[in-house]
Amino acid sequence: MTSNVIPHCLTERQMLLAVNGIERLFIGTVVPILVLFGISGNILNLTVLLTPTMRTRSNILLSCLAVADIVFLVFMLPHALAHYRIFAFNHWFRRLYLVNKIHLLAILNWASAAAMWLILVICLERLMGIMYPLSARRHKKSSKIAVIVTIIVVTTGVLTSYNHFSYFCATRYFCNGSQFHAMCLPTDSERWFRNQTNPNSELMKTVVRWGPHVNAVCVILIPIALVFISNAMLIYTIRQRQKQFITQSSIKSESHLSGSQSRTEHKVTTTVCAIVTCFTITQGPSAVIRVMAVYYPIQHEFMIAVQSVITTMVVLGKALNFVLFCLSSANFRARLLQQARRGLLKKETSCRIHFVSLSSTNDCRKHGPKTACISTITSFQKSVDRSSPSYKQQEIRKGQLDTNDTMRTTEDVNNDGYDDA
């Protein structure tokens, strides 16, 4: 990168990092709210999906999707903050943001590509688990899931790596060093700064020139098409299951275990189908625009405004997964509330013990020997824990959970370990 000091001062309009008002509205106002909500929601998803009793193949894949969405949202936040004047005119923020903007975009594309292929794997895994349960039961090792996820992350990282060097940015200081700005040119551009010859190698130019085409096919078109087809098959499967439920409800000889297995499969499929459908709706327009941008670069302000709206849709899709889990999965809601109550009970008990211990210690220092005080405090802590209503309620809930887990284990033996996401 080159760095020069120029006495000329840029105008306020030239210093802004947003093109128009629509971009500032969506990326600068709506996106930060969605980012914060999405990060919080996906963290809650992970706390539920990664509990020992919920670690099924479907839930592990959904957890990987949540991690990919969190990475996307975290690296989306600097782009949103750049639309605020307090950051846009801050020297250190501009320096960090403009120098690393290309790499931030590359990581965004990487996380988006990984999420797209993970959605496809989740959809296919659920479809195979329902259509071919015996085959799925023979291939239910979590080590294979780790291999699949690793292949997805590495492959998408390689396919999107060209973004890290697709542009060369020259930085300069204006207004006697008080204004920092950057100008970027494509790495394979025929014209260069100061009318110089492009110094990049032919290999780099070729990779940058063909990288977007390979990315459009392997990261956008193929997975989107496969997700659309597999999701349609999932919807068809759900409808067929609903018909079976109506038929089976009239047959008195059907066992309770078989009915529970069918209901569990149906619930998991419904949850996955809702997530995949939301993904297709929110990511589809973005995929079309990204393919168009490869062959018809976006320069007009109207297209930039459209791109801003579509980017907001993508962020909305990342943030809605938590809402979809809560709406489509009763088991997820129950587990989430259960963990919240446990956390509150634990905090309440800890605070009470700390307060009682502090009071008892002060009394013992005045009236009794140290050994007797410690024994008194310990016995009092145990009596407080076991006599408190919260302890009794926790024991009741624990007994109910053990009963539910026993029933769920029986269902999982016949259902290949699938749980209601």
Short mmCIF file of C-alpha atoms in Angstrom, two decimals:
data_model
loop_
_atom_site.label_atom_id
_atom_site.label_comp_id
_atom_site.label_asym_id
_atom_site.label_seq_id
_atom_site.Cartn_x
_atom_site.Cartn_y
_atom_site.Cartn_z
CA MET A 1 0.00 0.00 0.00
CA THR A 2 1.13 3.52 -0.71
CA SER A 3 0.70 6.38 1.70
CA ASN A 4 1.08 10.07 0.76
CA VAL A 5 0.15 13.34 2.42
CA ILE A 6 -1.78 15.78 0.22
CA PRO A 7 -2.66 19.32 1.33
CA HIS A 8 -5.99 19.24 -0.50
CA CYS A 9 -9.00 18.74 1.81
CA LEU A 10 -11.91 16.45 0.96
CA THR A 11 -15.49 17.60 1.33
CA GLU A 12 -17.86 16.07 3.86
CA ARG A 13 -19.69 14.27 1.06
CA GLN A 14 -16.44 12.74 -0.16
CA MET A 15 -15.58 11.55 3.33
CA LEU A 16 -18.88 9.70 3.84
CA LEU A 17 -18.70 5.91 3.54
CA ALA A 18 -22.32 5.56 2.36
CA VAL A 19 -23.46 6.22 -1.21
CA ASN A 20 -27.03 7.38 -0.59
CA GLY A 21 -29.75 7.76 2.03
CA ILE A 22 -31.33 4.36 1.37
CA GLU A 23 -28.04 2.64 2.09
CA ARG A 24 -27.63 4.65 5.30
CA LEU A 25 -31.18 3.76 6.35
CA PHE A 26 -30.96 0.01 5.85
CA ILE A 27 -27.28 -0.75 6.49
CA GLY A 28 -26.74 1.95 9.10
CA THR A 29 -30.03 1.76 11.01
CA VAL A 30 -31.79 -1.57 10.47
CA VAL A 31 -28.80 -3.90 10.14
CA PRO A 32 -27.17 -3.11 13.54
CA ILE A 33 -30.40 -3.99 15.35
CA LEU A 34 -30.70 -7.25 13.40
CA VAL A 35 -27.04 -8.05 14.02
CA LEU A 36 -27.34 -7.70 17.79
CA PHE A 37 -30.59 -9.68 17.85
CA GLY A 38 -29.13 -12.37 15.59
CA ILE A 39 -25.95 -12.82 17.62
CA SER A 40 -27.93 -13.10 20.87
CA GLY A 41 -30.44 -15.51 19.34
CA ASN A 42 -27.81 -17.79 17.81
CA ILE A 43 -25.92 -17.92 21.12
CA LEU A 44 -29.16 -19.04 22.80
CA ASN A 45 -29.57 -21.64 20.06
CA LEU A 46 -26.11 -23.01 20.84
CA THR A 47 -26.81 -23.20 24.58
CA VAL A 48 -29.82 -25.42 23.90
CA LEU A 49 -28.60 -27.47 20.93
CA LEU A 50 -25.26 -28.35 22.55
CA THR A 51 -26.71 -29.71 25.80
CA PRO A 52 -25.82 -33.42 26.25
CA THR A 53 -29.41 -34.62 25.79
CA MET A 54 -29.82 -32.64 22.55
CA ARG A 55 -26.64 -33.62 20.71
CA THR A 56 -28.13 -35.43 17.75
CA ARG A 57 -26.81 -35.27 14.20
CA SER A 58 -29.40 -32.74 13.13
CA ASN A 59 -28.72 -30.52 16.13
CA ILE A 60 -24.95 -30.66 15.69
CA LEU A 61 -25.34 -29.49 12.09
CA LEU A 62 -27.74 -26.76 13.21
CA SER A 63 -25.16 -25.69 15.80
CA CYS A 64 -22.53 -25.39 13.07
CA LEU A 65 -24.98 -23.27 11.09
CA ALA A 66 -25.47 -21.03 14.14
CA VAL A 67 -21.69 -20.57 14.43
CA ALA A 68 -21.45 -19.63 10.74
CA ASP A 69 -24.27 -17.12 11.18
CA ILE A 70 -22.58 -15.60 14.24
CA VAL A 71 -19.33 -15.16 12.29
CA PHE A 72 -21.25 -13.51 9.45
CA LEU A 73 -23.08 -11.13 11.79
CA VAL A 74 -19.94 -10.20 13.74
CA PHE A 75 -18.04 -9.25 10.58
CA MET A 76 -21.10 -7.45 9.23
CA LEU A 77 -21.13 -5.06 12.18
CA PRO A 78 -18.14 -2.89 11.06
CA HIS A 79 -19.87 -2.23 7.71
CA ALA A 80 -22.97 -1.08 9.56
CA LEU A 81 -21.01 1.13 11.96
CA ALA A 82 -19.26 2.80 9.02
CA HIS A 83 -22.58 4.46 8.12
CA TYR A 84 -22.64 6.43 11.38
CA ARG A 85 -21.01 9.85 11.26
CA ILE A 86 -19.27 9.32 14.59
CA PHE A 87 -17.38 6.38 13.06
CA ALA A 88 -17.18 7.57 9.46
CA PHE A 89 -15.21 10.68 10.47
CA ASN A 90 -13.14 9.01 13.18
CA HIS A 91 -9.52 8.78 12.07
CA TRP A 92 -8.67 5.46 13.72
CA PHE A 93 -11.89 3.74 12.67
CA ARG A 94 -11.38 4.85 9.07
CA ARG A 95 -7.82 3.60 9.13
CA LEU A 96 -8.76 0.17 10.49
CA TYR A 97 -11.89 -0.18 8.38
CA LEU A 98 -10.63 1.02 4.99
CA VAL A 99 -7.39 -0.96 5.21
CA ASN A 100 -9.19 -4.21 6.16
CA LYS A 101 -12.49 -3.76 4.32
CA ILE A 102 -11.57 -6.23 1.56
CA HIS A 103 -10.67 -8.91 4.12
CA LEU A 104 -13.89 -8.29 6.05
CA LEU A 105 -15.89 -8.80 2.85
CA ALA A 106 -13.93 -11.97 2.12
CA ILE A 107 -14.78 -13.44 5.52
CA LEU A 108 -18.43 -12.46 5.03
CA ASN A 109 -18.50 -14.34 1.72
CA TRP A 110 -16.77 -17.31 3.34
CA ALA A 111 -19.27 -17.51 6.21
CA SER A 112 -22.19 -17.08 3.81
CA ALA A 113 -20.89 -19.83 1.51
CA ALA A 114 -20.33 -22.21 4.44
CA ALA A 115 -23.84 -21.52 5.75
CA MET A 116 -25.30 -22.20 2.31
CA TRP A 117 -23.68 -25.63 2.06
CA LEU A 118 -24.51 -26.43 5.70
CA ILE A 119 -28.17 -25.70 4.98
CA LEU A 120 -28.00 -28.14 2.08
CA VAL A 121 -26.40 -30.84 4.24
CA ILE A 122 -28.98 -30.30 7.00
CA CYS A 123 -31.81 -30.60 4.52
CA LEU A 124 -30.39 -33.74 2.88
CA GLU A 125 -29.57 -35.34 6.23
CA ARG A 126 -33.13 -34.84 7.46
CA LEU A 127 -34.55 -36.07 4.18
CA MET A 128 -32.38 -39.21 4.22
CA GLY A 129 -33.21 -39.84 7.86
CA ILE A 130 -36.92 -39.92 7.09
CA MET A 131 -36.93 -41.63 3.71
CA TYR A 132 -34.24 -44.21 4.55
CA PRO A 133 -34.19 -44.61 8.36
CA LEU A 134 -32.29 -47.92 8.33
CA SER A 135 -29.49 -46.51 6.19
CA ALA A 136 -29.31 -43.38 8.33
CA ARG A 137 -29.07 -45.52 11.47
CA ARG A 138 -25.96 -47.24 10.10
CA HIS A 139 -24.24 -43.88 9.46
CA LYS A 140 -25.02 -41.96 12.61
CA LYS A 141 -21.47 -41.44 13.94
CA SER A 142 -20.70 -37.84 14.86
CA SER A 143 -17.15 -38.23 13.52
CA LYS A 144 -18.53 -38.28 9.99
CA ILE A 145 -20.37 -35.04 10.69
CA ALA A 146 -17.09 -33.47 11.79
CA VAL A 147 -15.46 -34.60 8.54
CA ILE A 148 -18.32 -33.19 6.45
CA VAL A 149 -18.27 -29.85 8.27
CA THR A 150 -14.48 -29.62 7.94
CA ILE A 151 -14.68 -30.30 4.20
CA ILE A 152 -17.35 -27.61 3.82
CA VAL A 153 -15.36 -25.00 5.77
CA VAL A 154 -12.08 -25.70 3.96
CA THR A 155 -13.61 -25.94 0.48
CA THR A 156 -15.68 -22.78 0.78
CA GLY A 157 -12.66 -21.01 2.25
CA VAL A 158 -10.60 -21.93 -0.80
CA LEU A 159 -13.36 -20.98 -3.26
CA THR A 160 -13.83 -17.56 -1.66
CA SER A 161 -10.14 -16.85 -0.92
CA TYR A 162 -9.74 -14.79 -4.10
CA ASN A 163 -11.73 -12.03 -2.36
CA HIS A 164 -8.75 -11.29 -0.11
CA PHE A 165 -6.70 -10.02 -3.05
CA SER A 166 -9.37 -9.17 -5.63
CA TYR A 167 -8.82 -5.43 -5.02
CA PHE A 168 -5.76 -3.32 -4.32
CA CYS A 169 -6.39 -0.29 -2.11
CA ALA A 170 -4.12 2.74 -2.06
CA THR A 171 -4.39 4.88 1.07
CA ARG A 172 -3.64 8.57 1.31
CA TYR A 173 -3.77 11.38 3.85
CA PHE A 174 -5.54 14.56 2.80
CA CYS A 175 -5.81 18.00 4.37
CA ASN A 176 -2.23 17.94 5.71
CA GLY A 177 -2.67 14.53 7.30
CA SER A 178 -5.99 15.12 9.09
CA GLN A 179 -8.15 13.15 6.61
CA PHE A 180 -7.56 9.47 5.83
CA HIS A 181 -9.03 8.01 2.65
CA ALA A 182 -8.58 5.00 0.37
CA MET A 183 -9.19 4.20 -3.27
CA CYS A 184 -9.42 0.63 -4.55
CA LEU A 185 -8.95 -0.86 -8.01
CA PRO A 186 -9.52 -4.44 -9.20
CA THR A 187 -6.34 -6.47 -9.16
CA ASP A 188 -6.76 -7.34 -12.85
CA SER A 189 -7.54 -3.76 -13.89
CA GLU A 190 -5.87 -2.54 -17.07
CA ARG A 191 -5.40 0.98 -15.70
CA TRP A 192 -3.45 1.58 -12.51
CA PHE A 193 -2.63 4.38 -10.13
CA ARG A 194 -0.67 7.32 -11.60
CA ASN A 195 -0.97 5.75 -15.06
CA GLN A 196 1.49 3.04 -14.10
CA THR A 197 1.54 -0.51 -15.41
CA ASN A 198 -0.36 -3.06 -13.35
CA PRO A 199 2.37 -4.71 -11.21
CA ASN A 200 0.40 -7.87 -10.38
CA SER A 201 1.39 -11.21 -11.90
CA GLU A 202 -0.60 -12.89 -14.64
CA LEU A 203 -1.42 -15.77 -12.30
CA MET A 204 -3.01 -13.42 -9.78
CA LYS A 205 -4.92 -11.64 -12.52
CA THR A 206 -6.23 -14.97 -13.83
CA VAL A 207 -7.34 -16.13 -10.37
CA VAL A 208 -9.11 -12.82 -9.71
CA ARG A 209 -10.70 -12.86 -13.16
CA TRP A 210 -12.07 -16.42 -12.97
CA GLY A 211 -12.62 -16.66 -9.20
CA PRO A 212 -16.02 -14.91 -9.27
CA HIS A 213 -17.26 -17.23 -12.04
CA VAL A 214 -16.26 -20.38 -10.14
CA ASN A 215 -17.71 -18.90 -6.96
CA ALA A 216 -21.01 -18.09 -8.71
CA VAL A 217 -21.39 -21.69 -9.88
CA CYS A 218 -20.02 -23.70 -6.93
CA VAL A 219 -21.04 -21.47 -4.02
CA ILE A 220 -24.28 -19.89 -5.25
CA LEU A 221 -26.05 -21.61 -8.16
CA ILE A 222 -25.45 -25.29 -7.33
CA PRO A 223 -26.24 -25.17 -3.57
CA ILE A 224 -29.24 -22.87 -4.05
CA ALA A 225 -30.69 -25.20 -6.69
CA LEU A 226 -30.09 -28.29 -4.55
CA VAL A 227 -31.54 -26.59 -1.46
CA PHE A 228 -34.65 -25.64 -3.43
CA ILE A 229 -35.13 -29.22 -4.68
CA SER A 230 -34.46 -30.89 -1.33
CA ASN A 231 -36.69 -28.42 0.49
CA ALA A 232 -39.51 -29.15 -1.95
CA MET A 233 -39.04 -32.85 -1.20
CA LEU A 234 -39.15 -32.11 2.53
CA ILE A 235 -42.42 -30.21 2.16
CA TYR A 236 -43.84 -33.10 0.16
CA THR A 237 -42.69 -35.53 2.87
CA ILE A 238 -44.37 -33.45 5.58
CA ARG A 239 -47.67 -33.51 3.71
CA GLN A 240 -47.42 -37.26 3.23
CA ARG A 241 -46.73 -37.66 6.94
CA GLN A 242 -49.76 -35.59 7.82
CA LYS A 243 -51.90 -37.91 5.71
CA GLN A 244 -50.36 -40.90 7.48
CA PHE A 245 -51.15 -39.38 10.88
CA ILE A 246 -54.79 -39.00 9.89
CA THR A 247 -54.89 -42.63 8.72
CA GLN A 248 -53.00 -43.99 11.71
CA SER A 249 -55.17 -42.14 14.21
CA SER A 250 -58.09 -44.33 13.17
CA ILE A 251 -56.16 -47.57 13.65
CA LYS A 252 -56.43 -48.71 17.27
CA SER A 253 -53.71 -51.35 17.01
CA GLU A 254 -50.88 -48.87 16.39
CA SER A 255 -48.38 -48.90 19.23
CA HIS A 256 -47.67 -45.80 21.31
CA LEU A 257 -43.93 -46.07 20.56
CA SER A 258 -44.49 -46.05 16.80
CA GLY A 259 -46.76 -43.04 17.11
CA SER A 260 -44.19 -41.16 19.20
CA GLN A 261 -41.50 -41.97 16.66
CA SER A 262 -43.58 -40.61 13.79
CA ARG A 263 -44.46 -37.46 15.71
CA THR A 264 -40.81 -36.82 16.57
CA GLU A 265 -39.74 -37.25 12.96
CA HIS A 266 -42.51 -34.93 11.84
CA LYS A 267 -41.54 -32.22 14.35
CA VAL A 268 -37.86 -32.31 13.40
CA THR A 269 -38.73 -32.17 9.72
CA THR A 270 -41.08 -29.23 10.28
CA THR A 271 -38.39 -27.26 12.13
CA VAL A 272 -35.73 -27.94 9.50
CA CYS A 273 -38.17 -27.15 6.71
CA ALA A 274 -39.03 -23.79 8.30
CA ILE A 275 -35.34 -22.87 8.58
CA VAL A 276 -34.56 -23.94 5.02
CA THR A 277 -37.59 -22.10 3.61
CA CYS A 278 -36.62 -18.90 5.43
CA PHE A 279 -33.07 -19.30 4.16
CA THR A 280 -34.25 -19.72 0.57
CA ILE A 281 -36.49 -16.65 0.72
CA THR A 282 -33.90 -14.36 2.33
CA GLN A 283 -30.81 -15.64 0.50
CA GLY A 284 -32.31 -16.22 -2.96
CA PRO A 285 -32.43 -12.56 -4.09
CA SER A 286 -28.89 -12.03 -2.80
CA ALA A 287 -27.66 -14.97 -4.85
CA VAL A 288 -29.24 -13.52 -8.00
CA ILE A 289 -27.65 -10.11 -7.40
CA ARG A 290 -24.25 -11.65 -6.71
CA VAL A 291 -24.37 -13.61 -9.96
CA MET A 292 -25.44 -10.49 -11.84
CA ALA A 293 -22.60 -8.51 -10.27
CA VAL A 294 -20.09 -10.96 -11.74
CA TYR A 295 -21.18 -10.19 -15.30
CA TYR A 296 -22.72 -6.73 -14.83
CA PRO A 297 -20.81 -4.77 -12.15
CA ILE A 298 -23.06 -2.67 -9.92
CA GLN A 299 -22.26 1.02 -10.37
CA HIS A 300 -25.59 2.84 -10.52
CA GLU A 301 -26.91 4.31 -7.26
CA PHE A 302 -30.28 2.61 -7.75
CA MET A 303 -28.64 -0.81 -7.91
CA ILE A 304 -26.58 0.03 -4.83
CA ALA A 305 -29.83 0.86 -3.02
CA VAL A 306 -31.31 -2.47 -4.15
CA GLN A 307 -28.18 -4.22 -2.94
CA SER A 308 -28.62 -2.56 0.47
CA VAL A 309 -32.19 -3.85 0.78
CA ILE A 310 -31.13 -7.36 -0.23
CA THR A 311 -28.21 -7.32 2.21
CA THR A 312 -30.67 -6.41 4.95
CA MET A 313 -32.78 -9.42 3.95
CA VAL A 314 -29.73 -11.67 4.29
CA VAL A 315 -29.00 -10.36 7.79
CA LEU A 316 -32.69 -10.78 8.67
CA GLY A 317 -32.50 -14.42 7.62
CA LYS A 318 -29.49 -14.97 9.89
CA ALA A 319 -31.34 -13.36 12.80
CA LEU A 320 -34.63 -15.26 12.34
CA ASN A 321 -33.30 -18.74 13.14
CA PHE A 322 -33.89 -18.25 16.87
CA VAL A 323 -37.47 -17.10 16.22
CA LEU A 324 -38.08 -20.10 13.94
CA PHE A 325 -36.79 -22.50 16.60
CA CYS A 326 -39.10 -20.97 19.21
CA LEU A 327 -42.15 -20.99 16.94
CA SER A 328 -41.74 -24.45 15.41
CA SER A 329 -40.27 -26.49 18.27
CA ALA A 330 -42.06 -26.95 21.59
CA ASN A 331 -39.13 -29.00 22.87
CA PHE A 332 -36.72 -26.14 22.12
CA ARG A 333 -38.94 -23.70 24.03
CA ALA A 334 -39.17 -26.06 26.99
CA ARG A 335 -35.42 -26.62 27.10
CA LEU A 336 -34.71 -22.90 26.81
CA LEU A 337 -37.09 -22.03 29.66
CA GLN A 338 -35.68 -24.86 31.72
CA GLN A 339 -32.12 -23.57 31.34
CA ALA A 340 -33.22 -20.03 32.13
CA ARG A 341 -34.94 -21.18 35.32
CA ARG A 342 -31.92 -23.23 36.35
CA GLY A 343 -29.68 -20.22 35.84
CA LEU A 344 -31.95 -18.00 37.92
CA LEU A 345 -32.24 -20.60 40.68
CA LYS A 346 -28.48 -21.08 40.76
CA LYS A 347 -27.88 -17.34 40.95
CA GLU A 348 -30.53 -16.91 43.64
CA THR A 349 -29.10 -19.73 45.75
CA SER A 350 -25.55 -18.45 45.34
CA CYS A 351 -26.54 -14.95 46.44
CA ARG A 352 -28.40 -16.27 49.49
CA ILE A 353 -25.49 -18.49 50.52
CA HIS A 354 -23.02 -15.64 50.11
CA PHE A 355 -25.17 -13.31 52.20
CA VAL A 356 -25.76 -15.89 54.96
CA SER A 357 -22.09 -16.91 55.00
CA LEU A 358 -21.00 -13.30 55.30
CA SER A 359 -23.43 -12.66 58.16
CA SER A 360 -22.47 -15.87 59.97
CA THR A 361 -18.77 -15.14 59.59
CA ASN A 362 -19.18 -11.72 61.15
CA ASP A 363 -21.15 -13.20 64.06
CA CYS A 364 -18.61 -15.96 64.60
CA ARG A 365 -15.72 -13.54 64.71
CA LYS A 366 -17.40 -11.87 67.62
CA HIS A 367 -18.82 -14.82 69.57
CA GLY A 368 -17.28 -18.18 68.60
CA PRO A 369 -14.16 -20.15 67.62
CA LYS A 370 -13.21 -20.48 63.97
CA THR A 371 -13.77 -24.27 63.63
CA ALA A 372 -17.24 -24.10 65.08
CA CYS A 373 -18.09 -21.21 62.80
CA ILE A 374 -17.08 -23.11 59.67
CA SER A 375 -19.14 -26.12 60.73
CA THR A 376 -22.13 -23.91 61.47
CA ILE A 377 -21.87 -22.11 58.13
CA THR A 378 -21.58 -25.38 56.17
CA SER A 379 -24.55 -27.01 57.88
CA PHE A 380 -26.59 -23.85 57.47
CA GLN A 381 -25.82 -23.72 53.74
CA LYS A 382 -27.07 -27.29 53.32
CA SER A 383 -30.21 -26.63 55.31
CA VAL A 384 -30.93 -23.47 53.30
CA ASP A 385 -30.49 -25.34 50.03
CA ARG A 386 -32.72 -28.26 50.96
CA SER A 387 -35.44 -26.35 52.75
CA SER A 388 -35.90 -23.62 50.18
CA PRO A 389 -38.94 -23.81 47.86
CA SER A 390 -36.68 -23.28 44.89
CA TYR A 391 -34.74 -26.44 45.79
CA LYS A 392 -37.94 -28.46 46.01
CA GLN A 393 -39.19 -27.10 42.70
CA GLN A 394 -35.84 -27.93 41.13
CA GLU A 395 -36.04 -31.50 42.42
CA ILE A 396 -39.56 -31.88 41.01
CA ARG A 397 -38.46 -30.56 37.63
CA LYS A 398 -35.40 -32.81 37.72
CA GLY A 399 -37.63 -35.82 38.26
CA GLN A 400 -39.85 -34.76 35.38
CA LEU A 401 -36.80 -34.25 33.18
CA ASP A 402 -35.47 -37.71 34.02
CA THR A 403 -38.85 -39.20 33.10
CA ASN A 404 -38.94 -37.25 29.84
CA ASP A 405 -35.35 -38.21 29.02
CA THR A 406 -36.19 -41.88 29.64
CA MET A 407 -39.15 -41.66 27.26
CA ARG A 408 -37.02 -39.72 24.76
CA THR A 409 -34.25 -42.34 24.93
CA THR A 410 -36.79 -45.04 24.11
CA GLU A 411 -37.99 -43.00 21.13
CA ASP A 412 -34.44 -42.29 19.96
CA VAL A 413 -33.59 -46.00 19.81
CA ASN A 414 -36.26 -46.40 17.16
CA ASN A 415 -35.82 -42.96 15.63
CA ASP A 416 -32.06 -43.01 14.92
CA GLY A 417 -31.36 -40.50 17.64
CA TYR A 418 -33.34 -37.64 16.13
CA ASP A 419 -34.75 -35.11 18.52
CA ASP A 420 -37.09 -32.20 18.04
CA ALA A 421 -34.67 -29.41 17.21
#
